[in-house]
């Protein structure tokens, strides 16, 4: 890349070249990473357009999703750089263009070529669906060709999680008209709600048909006619370019009923798909390939030459010792980066080293020595890319002292990252010296009137094996915060909940306990009603039904769509107390969860007063 074509510097080390493509919110540039000496692609998203269009959450979600996806057939996000004018997603470069152009140039593919690409596509989709991620915009234009023409799925701007989060196993029903019409499933066009994974499979069927026949199955003279054909599933099922087995697979993918449509697991077992299948595409599924038989059809074009197919492709996916070690390094980063923000903070490094040291505090020098092996960003953090580069560069010294395989399995938190960030804030508010542990002395300094016996009682809750624990690590602290019954019933723990950061940190367990069963606060119903009306400006409608006082929270919207409408009932409890019962009338589950936690936060004093009044009296004793 010549100096003449380098027009702009991003993040101090990314030199932009010519434009590869243009979208509604920015451009994709050919670029050069000066630091690593490699060519990359940069998706530059205009911040002003993002703000004016109200799609900030979309951009953040795309970055979050791409950081989680580690698959050889998905374009990899190397770095995300925010500047004053743009969000810059630095991605691996796919030098051989779009699959769409390759199909058009070739008119169509023979079965062997189409199968090769389709196997790689299903490998990527299968991987994403196992992570509860759906793409929602699969099309030939979003399938790029990397080195040796290896297929890479790109553009996760419309991707979503298919689960509602930690609090529900239910599939999310999407309402938006996502994707390009030529690839859209019937249920998407009906706009009555759809599950994302099934619409991805429909798109895969359209792509396979396109590769084999040279044209899209439902495209017509206008969008209206195309829509009609999709809704009635009218396509050329008897095309002379489709073998019987290929036509059968496509018919299962272009099935109108989403519930009857093939999933990735069904595709993997299909006879046509299994011919010459590389088992390493599905390492956890143990799929047996079917040998190909000679065919007399005209050879149009092979995506990968036999030499490339047997060598470079294997190098991309086969679990050689080198790639196994690389996977362990990536996993070590992701495990230690417990907040999942893509940056390894000093506190997280300290947590990891303490865990590796048998839960014993490590010195500041050791933490600094470890971090000195990596290139830090302006805020003193390690990106995943720099973690891999640094570990590889210093593997002799690091490998002798730290077991990367053990690091890859250090922590297993079944918590959303937002709650982990809240708990981290609470931990740091007590660990004022940032030693990575909370000592008994730290608890005494909180000015809560805790005696030595009180502190021992709290430590005993964590030290279930009676090891004589002298300090709490962050991991232990997380476990402590999740013991809501302890905080609800133990008078000493209730005093700890008076600390704002600690209150928020322990609310996650409170959520699980009280979300579906309501909760009780101190105060008469009329007093609580006045309190809520004064603190929650969006309260709009009040009603009374016998002994029940209730009100509806006003709605708020995104893009003219209702996001949340909630009801609150105040029920009679014991004299001087009120039971608070909430229910969702309409809107997103995730927004309801956030609102519910905020409601409890607003009622913190009344909640804690009730907990103190109902706690066991007398000397504190834990069962």
XYZ file of C-alpha atoms in Angstrom:
623
model
C 0.000 0.000 0.000
C 1.727 3.206 -1.167
C 2.013 6.400 0.840
C -0.072 8.216 -1.777
C -3.146 6.108 -0.995
C -2.866 6.505 2.781
C -5.096 9.410 3.604
C -5.925 9.196 7.277
C -4.585 7.828 10.563
C -6.931 6.144 13.064
C -5.910 5.359 16.623
C -2.336 6.345 15.885
C -1.525 3.146 13.994
C -4.215 2.428 11.368
C -3.570 4.078 7.995
C -6.647 4.334 5.783
C -6.499 3.696 2.057
C -9.210 3.508 -0.584
C -12.916 2.909 0.043
C -14.041 -0.719 -0.303
C -17.735 -0.051 0.163
C -20.319 2.454 1.366
C -23.354 1.929 3.599
C -26.088 4.007 5.172
C -24.004 4.984 8.217
C -20.452 5.061 6.921
C -17.790 3.476 4.762
C -15.472 0.477 4.759
C -11.824 1.251 4.018
C -8.850 -0.761 2.921
C -6.258 -0.001 5.622
C -2.850 -0.853 7.011
C -1.968 -1.596 10.649
C 1.434 0.033 11.093
C 2.019 -1.657 14.448
C 1.450 -5.207 13.214
C 2.472 -4.697 9.600
C -0.706 -6.193 8.134
C -3.492 -5.022 5.845
C -6.904 -4.741 7.488
C -10.399 -3.439 6.759
C -11.896 -0.565 8.758
C -15.640 -0.050 9.046
C -15.994 3.651 9.873
C -19.426 4.452 11.361
C -20.384 8.134 11.463
C -21.184 9.112 15.081
C -23.426 12.016 14.123
C -25.561 9.763 11.935
C -25.695 7.205 14.746
C -26.870 9.817 17.239
C -29.444 11.398 14.935
C -30.825 7.980 13.966
C -30.945 6.708 17.554
C -28.994 3.523 16.790
C -26.266 3.797 19.440
C -27.413 0.500 20.961
C -27.151 -1.194 17.549
C -23.492 -0.198 17.183
C -22.653 -1.271 20.728
C -24.427 -4.582 20.166
C -22.553 -5.236 16.927
C -19.217 -4.684 18.677
C -20.269 -6.844 21.630
C -21.403 -9.697 19.378
C -18.342 -9.622 17.152
C -16.049 -9.751 20.181
C -17.766 -12.940 21.308
C -17.613 -14.716 17.940
C -14.395 -16.637 17.293
C -14.890 -18.722 14.183
C -12.654 -19.116 11.113
C -15.637 -18.450 8.854
C -16.700 -15.173 10.458
C -14.843 -11.920 9.805
C -12.925 -11.212 12.994
C -13.088 -7.921 14.861
C -9.489 -7.039 15.710
C -10.042 -3.737 17.452
C -12.689 -1.082 18.075
C -11.439 2.512 18.088
C -13.691 5.419 19.011
C -12.708 8.864 17.711
C -14.488 12.194 17.992
C -16.336 11.650 14.712
C -16.611 7.907 14.219
C -16.696 4.383 15.598
C -13.956 2.489 13.771
C -14.220 -1.295 13.643
C -10.850 -2.718 12.611
C -11.447 -6.127 11.046
C -9.499 -8.794 9.245
C -9.297 -8.154 5.522
C -10.988 -10.507 3.064
C -8.909 -9.787 -0.062
C -10.940 -11.791 -2.585
C -14.181 -9.814 -2.500
C -17.813 -10.895 -2.179
C -19.236 -14.318 -2.920
C -22.007 -12.495 -4.810
C -19.544 -11.201 -7.426
C -17.955 -14.622 -7.771
C -21.345 -16.229 -8.473
C -22.261 -13.547 -11.022
C -18.875 -13.808 -12.762
C -19.213 -17.599 -12.948
C -22.928 -17.518 -13.859
C -23.398 -20.345 -11.363
C -21.338 -22.910 -9.434
C -21.144 -26.640 -9.949
C -22.321 -28.730 -6.988
C -18.847 -29.385 -5.655
C -17.987 -25.679 -5.493
C -21.383 -24.671 -4.108
C -21.215 -27.421 -1.492
C -17.750 -26.327 -0.376
C -18.912 -22.765 0.251
C -22.222 -23.865 1.761
C -20.483 -26.158 4.254
C -18.392 -23.202 5.423
C -21.474 -20.979 5.660
C -23.388 -23.525 7.751
C -20.312 -23.967 9.966
C -20.436 -20.237 10.793
C -24.230 -20.132 11.234
C -24.209 -23.292 13.390
C -21.541 -21.745 15.618
C -23.476 -18.473 16.008
C -26.776 -20.223 16.723
C -25.088 -22.281 19.451
C -24.116 -18.943 21.038
C -27.781 -17.831 20.764
C -26.771 -15.267 18.134
C -28.689 -14.759 14.891
C -27.383 -12.761 11.939
C -30.714 -11.671 10.373
C -29.075 -10.317 7.206
C -27.438 -13.316 5.559
C -26.980 -12.759 1.831
C -24.314 -13.390 -0.792
C -23.147 -9.770 -0.468
C -22.354 -10.386 3.224
C -20.224 -13.450 2.492
C -16.629 -12.449 1.812
C -13.703 -14.490 0.523
C -10.493 -14.459 2.521
C -7.096 -15.965 1.804
C -7.397 -19.098 -0.365
C -11.052 -18.145 -0.942
C -12.100 -19.243 2.547
C -15.652 -17.985 3.154
C -16.161 -15.337 5.855
C -19.535 -14.057 7.108
C -19.556 -10.303 7.736
C -21.836 -7.390 8.719
C -23.415 -8.203 12.091
C -25.184 -4.835 12.323
C -28.653 -6.443 12.499
C -27.611 -9.394 14.660
C -29.328 -10.109 17.955
C -29.290 -12.524 20.865
C -32.127 -15.046 20.689
C -32.539 -15.330 24.475
C -33.891 -12.569 26.688
C -30.936 -12.865 29.028
C -30.154 -14.375 32.373
C -33.743 -14.240 33.596
C -35.469 -16.187 30.834
C -34.920 -19.169 28.560
C -37.638 -18.014 26.197
C -36.793 -17.254 22.592
C -36.946 -13.571 21.699
C -39.633 -12.703 19.152
C -38.340 -10.109 16.689
C -40.696 -7.605 15.109
C -38.486 -5.494 12.842
C -38.288 -6.013 9.078
C -34.604 -7.000 9.039
C -32.554 -8.066 6.044
C -32.823 -7.734 2.262
C -36.150 -8.670 0.712
C -34.694 -11.253 -1.712
C -33.510 -13.283 1.291
C -36.327 -12.549 3.778
C -38.399 -15.391 5.208
C -42.233 -15.319 5.029
C -42.586 -14.812 8.785
C -40.396 -11.690 8.581
C -42.622 -10.164 5.901
C -45.778 -10.906 7.909
C -44.466 -8.701 10.753
C -46.230 -10.711 13.456
C -43.089 -11.661 15.324
C -40.509 -14.280 14.399
C -37.620 -16.258 15.850
C -34.323 -15.269 14.290
C -32.641 -18.639 13.807
C -35.348 -19.899 11.434
C -35.097 -16.797 9.230
C -31.317 -17.313 9.028
C -31.947 -20.815 7.684
C -34.341 -19.484 5.025
C -31.611 -17.057 3.907
C -29.152 -19.964 3.710
C -31.596 -21.752 1.396
C -31.750 -18.678 -0.862
C -27.945 -18.502 -0.976
C -27.599 -22.196 -1.880
C -30.184 -21.845 -4.653
C -28.347 -18.749 -5.958
C -25.007 -20.575 -6.045
C -26.405 -23.571 -7.934
C -28.809 -21.804 -10.311
C -27.201 -18.392 -10.814
C -30.287 -16.397 -9.792
C -32.196 -15.800 -6.556
C -35.255 -18.015 -6.008
C -37.905 -15.329 -5.383
C -36.631 -12.175 -7.100
C -39.215 -10.621 -9.415
C -39.781 -7.348 -11.316
C -40.781 -5.451 -8.171
C -40.535 -5.805 -4.401
C -44.290 -6.347 -4.287
C -44.110 -9.322 -6.646
C -41.065 -10.683 -4.828
C -42.983 -10.454 -1.554
C -45.918 -12.363 -3.093
C -43.649 -15.156 -4.278
C -41.969 -15.445 -0.872
C -45.279 -15.602 1.004
C -46.554 -18.344 -1.320
C -43.108 -20.003 -1.542
C -43.100 -19.955 -5.346
C -39.694 -20.799 -6.777
C -38.363 -23.122 -9.466
C -38.137 -26.376 -7.519
C -37.382 -28.330 -10.707
C -34.498 -26.260 -12.026
C -32.269 -28.307 -14.326
C -29.284 -27.139 -12.294
C -30.538 -28.829 -9.115
C -29.807 -32.466 -8.429
C -32.495 -34.406 -6.591
C -30.605 -34.282 -3.294
C -29.751 -30.567 -3.601
C -33.390 -29.774 -4.416
C -34.482 -31.772 -1.365
C -32.170 -29.844 0.959
C -33.298 -26.501 -0.475
C -36.964 -27.475 -0.059
C -36.367 -28.099 3.663
C -34.644 -24.724 4.014
C -37.287 -22.835 2.006
C -40.077 -24.317 4.113
C -42.829 -21.775 4.832
C -43.478 -22.999 8.399
C -40.540 -21.875 10.610
C -41.121 -24.757 13.044
C -40.735 -27.318 10.232
C -37.769 -25.607 8.594
C -34.376 -27.290 8.815
C -32.051 -26.193 11.613
C -28.279 -26.262 11.189
C -28.158 -29.665 12.917
C -30.580 -31.036 10.301
C -28.517 -29.618 7.436
C -25.355 -31.208 8.805
C -26.974 -34.657 8.625
C -28.353 -34.241 5.098
C -26.896 -36.595 2.476
C -26.057 -33.853 -0.037
C -24.309 -31.738 2.599
C -22.121 -34.538 3.972
C -20.291 -35.247 0.711
C -16.562 -34.452 1.181
C -17.386 -32.705 4.466
C -14.393 -31.635 6.549
C -15.289 -32.827 10.095
C -13.242 -29.969 11.565
C -15.948 -27.555 10.412
C -18.099 -28.978 13.218
C -15.579 -30.087 15.866
C -18.195 -30.747 18.572
C -20.634 -32.626 16.344
C -18.409 -35.514 15.163
C -19.920 -35.590 11.681
C -18.774 -38.390 9.379
C -18.132 -37.215 5.798
C -19.480 -39.067 2.764
C -16.921 -39.619 -0.033
C -17.796 -37.961 -3.323
C -18.474 -39.982 -6.456
C -17.348 -38.900 -9.941
C -19.932 -36.678 -11.626
C -20.383 -35.972 -15.315
C -21.651 -32.425 -14.943
C -19.834 -29.533 -16.559
C -17.138 -28.068 -14.292
C -17.768 -24.374 -13.884
C -15.399 -23.170 -11.146
C -13.865 -24.488 -7.936
C -13.763 -22.152 -5.012
C -10.662 -23.754 -3.576
C -8.058 -25.691 -5.495
C -7.340 -29.252 -4.313
C -3.982 -28.080 -2.980
C -5.529 -25.196 -1.055
C -8.364 -27.377 0.170
C -6.040 -29.905 1.702
C -3.448 -27.531 3.111
C -4.391 -23.926 3.799
C -7.974 -24.719 4.828
C -6.763 -27.391 7.227
C -4.327 -24.890 8.706
C -7.227 -22.539 9.359
C -9.351 -24.972 11.304
C -7.496 -28.126 12.353
C -6.579 -28.334 16.037
C -2.793 -28.357 15.621
C -0.741 -27.601 18.750
C -0.230 -24.014 17.543
C -3.926 -23.277 17.049
C -4.805 -25.056 20.279
C -2.414 -22.755 22.145
C -3.849 -19.716 20.354
C -7.361 -20.805 21.346
C -6.229 -21.141 24.964
C -4.751 -17.628 24.905
C -7.980 -16.183 23.496
C -10.004 -18.123 26.074
C -7.720 -16.942 28.883
C -8.374 -13.335 27.900
C -12.140 -13.816 27.686
C -12.298 -15.675 31.010
C -10.266 -13.044 32.853
C -12.147 -10.163 31.192
C -15.144 -10.855 33.403
C -17.048 -7.689 32.475
C -16.837 -8.657 28.807
C -15.995 -5.133 27.606
C -13.090 -6.306 25.441
C -10.399 -4.730 27.630
C -8.390 -6.434 30.357
C -8.187 -3.969 33.242
C -5.496 -3.953 35.906
C -8.008 -5.086 38.526
C -8.944 -8.090 36.376
C -5.276 -8.995 35.926
C -4.833 -8.812 39.689
C -7.897 -11.033 40.245
C -6.476 -13.640 37.868
C -3.020 -13.637 39.457
C -4.548 -13.944 42.936
C -6.615 -16.948 41.799
C -3.528 -18.549 40.227
C -1.708 -17.894 43.504
C -4.204 -19.948 45.494
C -6.404 -16.974 46.488
C -3.461 -15.291 48.188
C -2.784 -11.594 47.598
C -0.061 -10.740 45.063
C 2.184 -7.687 45.080
C 1.704 -4.577 42.971
C 5.077 -5.306 41.367
C 3.919 -8.721 40.153
C 0.812 -7.209 38.575
C 2.905 -4.526 36.862
C 5.485 -7.083 35.705
C 2.743 -9.178 34.126
C 1.204 -6.197 32.333
C 4.619 -5.063 31.080
C 4.517 -7.974 28.630
C 1.689 -6.318 26.694
C 1.123 -3.113 24.749
C -1.395 -1.075 26.765
C -3.896 1.395 25.366
C -4.154 5.027 26.480
C -6.182 3.985 29.546
C -3.723 1.308 30.642
C -5.799 -1.652 29.426
C -4.946 -4.725 27.343
C -7.011 -5.454 24.244
C -7.592 -9.069 23.257
C -5.416 -8.667 20.185
C -2.535 -7.260 22.246
C -2.988 -10.014 24.820
C -2.510 -12.672 22.131
C 0.425 -10.824 20.553
C 2.106 -10.190 23.903
C 1.636 -13.718 25.200
C 2.964 -15.199 21.962
C 5.954 -12.855 21.989
C 6.824 -13.549 25.637
C 5.543 -17.111 25.876
C 8.857 -18.471 27.175
C 8.867 -16.226 30.247
C 5.098 -16.083 30.768
C 4.614 -19.795 30.114
C 7.113 -20.745 32.809
C 5.318 -18.727 35.466
C 1.656 -18.891 34.421
C -0.363 -21.806 33.066
C -2.416 -20.393 30.174
C -4.634 -23.498 30.102
C -5.480 -22.899 33.762
C -6.086 -19.206 33.079
C -8.554 -20.191 30.359
C -10.744 -21.807 33.030
C -10.213 -19.523 36.020
C -13.630 -17.934 36.403
C -17.160 -19.017 35.563
C -19.677 -16.308 36.424
C -23.314 -16.955 35.520
C -24.072 -13.243 35.617
C -24.753 -10.490 33.128
C -21.799 -8.170 32.649
C -23.779 -5.155 33.912
C -24.169 -6.811 37.328
C -20.528 -7.824 37.428
C -19.605 -4.190 36.822
C -21.865 -3.134 39.703
C -20.315 -5.748 42.003
C -16.828 -4.643 40.933
C -17.731 -1.069 41.895
C -18.860 -2.249 45.334
C -15.720 -4.353 45.796
C -13.445 -1.436 44.886
C -15.335 0.891 47.244
C -14.286 -1.376 50.137
C -10.861 -2.365 48.766
C -9.742 1.269 48.836
C -6.048 0.344 48.540
C -6.772 -1.777 45.433
C -4.913 -4.769 46.792
C -7.320 -7.166 45.084
C -8.684 -8.487 48.387
C -10.952 -7.280 51.192
C -9.477 -7.864 54.629
C -11.208 -7.883 57.985
C -9.571 -4.538 58.672
C -11.152 -3.121 55.495
C -14.608 -4.037 56.803
C -13.925 -2.397 60.156
C -12.997 0.853 58.393
C -16.506 1.180 56.915
C -17.789 3.005 60.024
C -20.753 0.659 60.366
C -19.974 -0.189 63.977
C -18.877 -3.753 63.142
C -17.064 -5.552 65.957
C -14.400 -8.235 65.509
C -17.060 -10.841 66.164
C -19.340 -9.291 63.536
C -16.616 -9.414 60.904
C -15.733 -13.010 61.782
C -19.401 -13.898 61.344
C -19.427 -12.419 57.822
C -16.182 -14.183 56.868
C -17.585 -17.447 58.172
C -20.341 -17.181 55.552
C -17.733 -17.396 52.797
C -15.272 -19.705 54.548
C -17.531 -22.771 54.400
C -14.557 -25.159 54.658
C -13.178 -23.465 57.794
C -9.785 -22.695 56.238
C -9.258 -19.658 58.445
C -9.878 -17.206 55.616
C -8.164 -13.851 56.173
C -9.247 -11.947 53.047
C -12.005 -12.016 50.427
C -11.078 -12.158 46.749
C -13.352 -10.627 44.125
C -14.626 -14.084 43.193
C -15.573 -14.754 46.830
C -17.187 -11.332 47.034
C -19.378 -12.116 44.017
C -20.531 -15.302 45.736
C -21.265 -13.357 48.913
C -23.353 -10.789 47.034
C -25.495 -13.560 45.587
C -26.497 -14.872 49.023
C -29.610 -12.743 49.344
C -31.096 -14.769 52.203
C -27.973 -13.924 54.185
C -28.373 -10.191 53.544
C -32.124 -10.273 54.099
C -31.990 -12.009 57.465
C -28.611 -11.228 59.029
C -28.577 -7.913 60.955
C -24.879 -7.327 60.251
C -25.309 -7.917 56.558
C -28.274 -5.550 56.462
C -25.998 -2.845 57.816
C -23.608 -3.525 54.955
C -26.486 -2.992 52.535
C -26.719 0.583 53.782
C -23.672 1.274 51.594
C -24.982 2.400 48.204
C -22.540 0.360 46.130
C -23.089 -2.722 48.284
C -26.872 -2.372 48.055
C -26.740 -2.378 44.254
C -24.311 -5.302 44.226
C -26.605 -7.504 46.309
C -29.742 -6.604 44.354
C -29.088 -9.247 41.708
C -29.972 -12.014 44.137
C -32.857 -9.922 45.418
C -34.179 -9.730 41.883
C -34.328 -13.506 41.559
C -36.086 -13.815 44.898
C -38.627 -11.005 44.662
C -39.233 -10.446 40.951
C -42.089 -12.906 40.621
C -43.320 -12.891 44.219
C -43.381 -9.150 45.084
C -41.591 -7.673 48.113
C -42.436 -5.846 51.329
C -41.290 -2.391 52.415
C -41.689 -0.392 55.621
C -44.371 2.303 55.455
C -48.123 2.695 55.078
C -49.549 2.354 51.582
C -50.457 6.029 51.270
C -46.917 7.001 52.301
C -45.382 4.612 49.765
C -47.741 5.910 47.095
C -46.630 9.505 47.750
C -42.995 8.368 47.753
C -43.262 6.696 44.359
C -45.182 9.591 42.857
C -42.492 11.999 44.011
C -39.564 9.912 42.794
C -40.903 8.584 39.523
C -41.899 11.431 37.238
C -43.368 9.118 34.622
C -46.207 7.895 36.876
C -49.397 8.795 35.080
C -52.552 6.926 36.087
C -53.807 5.962 39.547
C -56.552 3.479 40.362
C -58.118 1.914 43.467
C -59.803 -1.483 43.660
C -60.935 -2.372 47.173
C -57.855 -2.779 49.340
C -55.497 -2.285 46.401
C -53.933 1.017 45.346
C -52.176 0.964 41.991
C -50.757 3.133 39.248
C -49.562 2.713 35.699
C -46.174 3.960 34.678
C -46.158 6.096 31.550
C -44.749 4.581 28.399
C -41.610 5.591 26.585
C -40.781 4.811 23.002
C -37.965 4.105 20.579
C -38.634 4.771 16.890
C -42.358 5.294 17.648
C -42.620 1.810 19.164
C -43.747 1.327 22.747
C -40.859 0.004 24.827
C -42.387 -0.356 28.264
C -45.658 -0.009 30.167
C -45.737 -1.210 33.750
C -48.258 -1.511 36.561
C -47.587 -1.306 40.309
C -49.961 -2.560 43.009
C -49.575 -1.641 46.668
C -51.151 -4.403 48.748
C -51.924 -4.375 52.472
C -49.400 -6.229 54.629
C -48.733 -6.166 58.389
C -49.518 -2.839 60.103
C -46.938 -0.272 59.023
C -45.796 -2.271 55.993
C -46.771 -2.456 52.323
C -46.371 -5.232 49.783
C -45.210 -3.959 46.376
C -46.311 -6.021 43.384
C -45.236 -5.115 39.847
C -46.359 -6.413 36.489
C -45.564 -5.720 32.859
C -48.434 -4.551 30.645
C -46.383 -4.200 27.494
C -42.829 -3.751 26.298
C -39.457 -5.433 26.361
C -38.597 -7.918 29.096
C -35.057 -6.569 29.437
C -36.385 -3.033 29.920
C -38.819 -4.319 32.553
C -35.952 -5.979 34.451
C -33.949 -2.738 34.455
C -36.983 -0.748 35.544
C -37.731 -3.197 38.383
C -34.211 -2.924 39.787
C -34.367 0.848 39.563
C -37.670 0.834 41.458
C -36.085 -1.111 44.328
C -33.143 1.271 44.306
C -35.537 4.217 44.701
C -37.104 2.429 47.685
C -33.801 1.451 49.289
C -34.466 3.027 52.711
C -37.934 1.475 52.999
C -36.620 -1.911 51.882
C -33.754 -1.929 54.375
C -35.968 -0.725 57.204
C -38.264 -3.677 56.585
C -35.297 -6.066 56.446
C -33.944 -4.679 59.724
C -37.351 -4.950 61.403
C -37.812 -8.572 60.327
C -34.237 -9.777 60.892
C -33.512 -12.293 63.619
C -32.946 -10.512 66.928
C -30.266 -11.360 69.419
C -26.736 -12.553 68.796
C -26.016 -13.078 65.114
C -25.570 -16.694 64.199
C -25.355 -18.172 60.723
C -26.789 -21.587 59.971
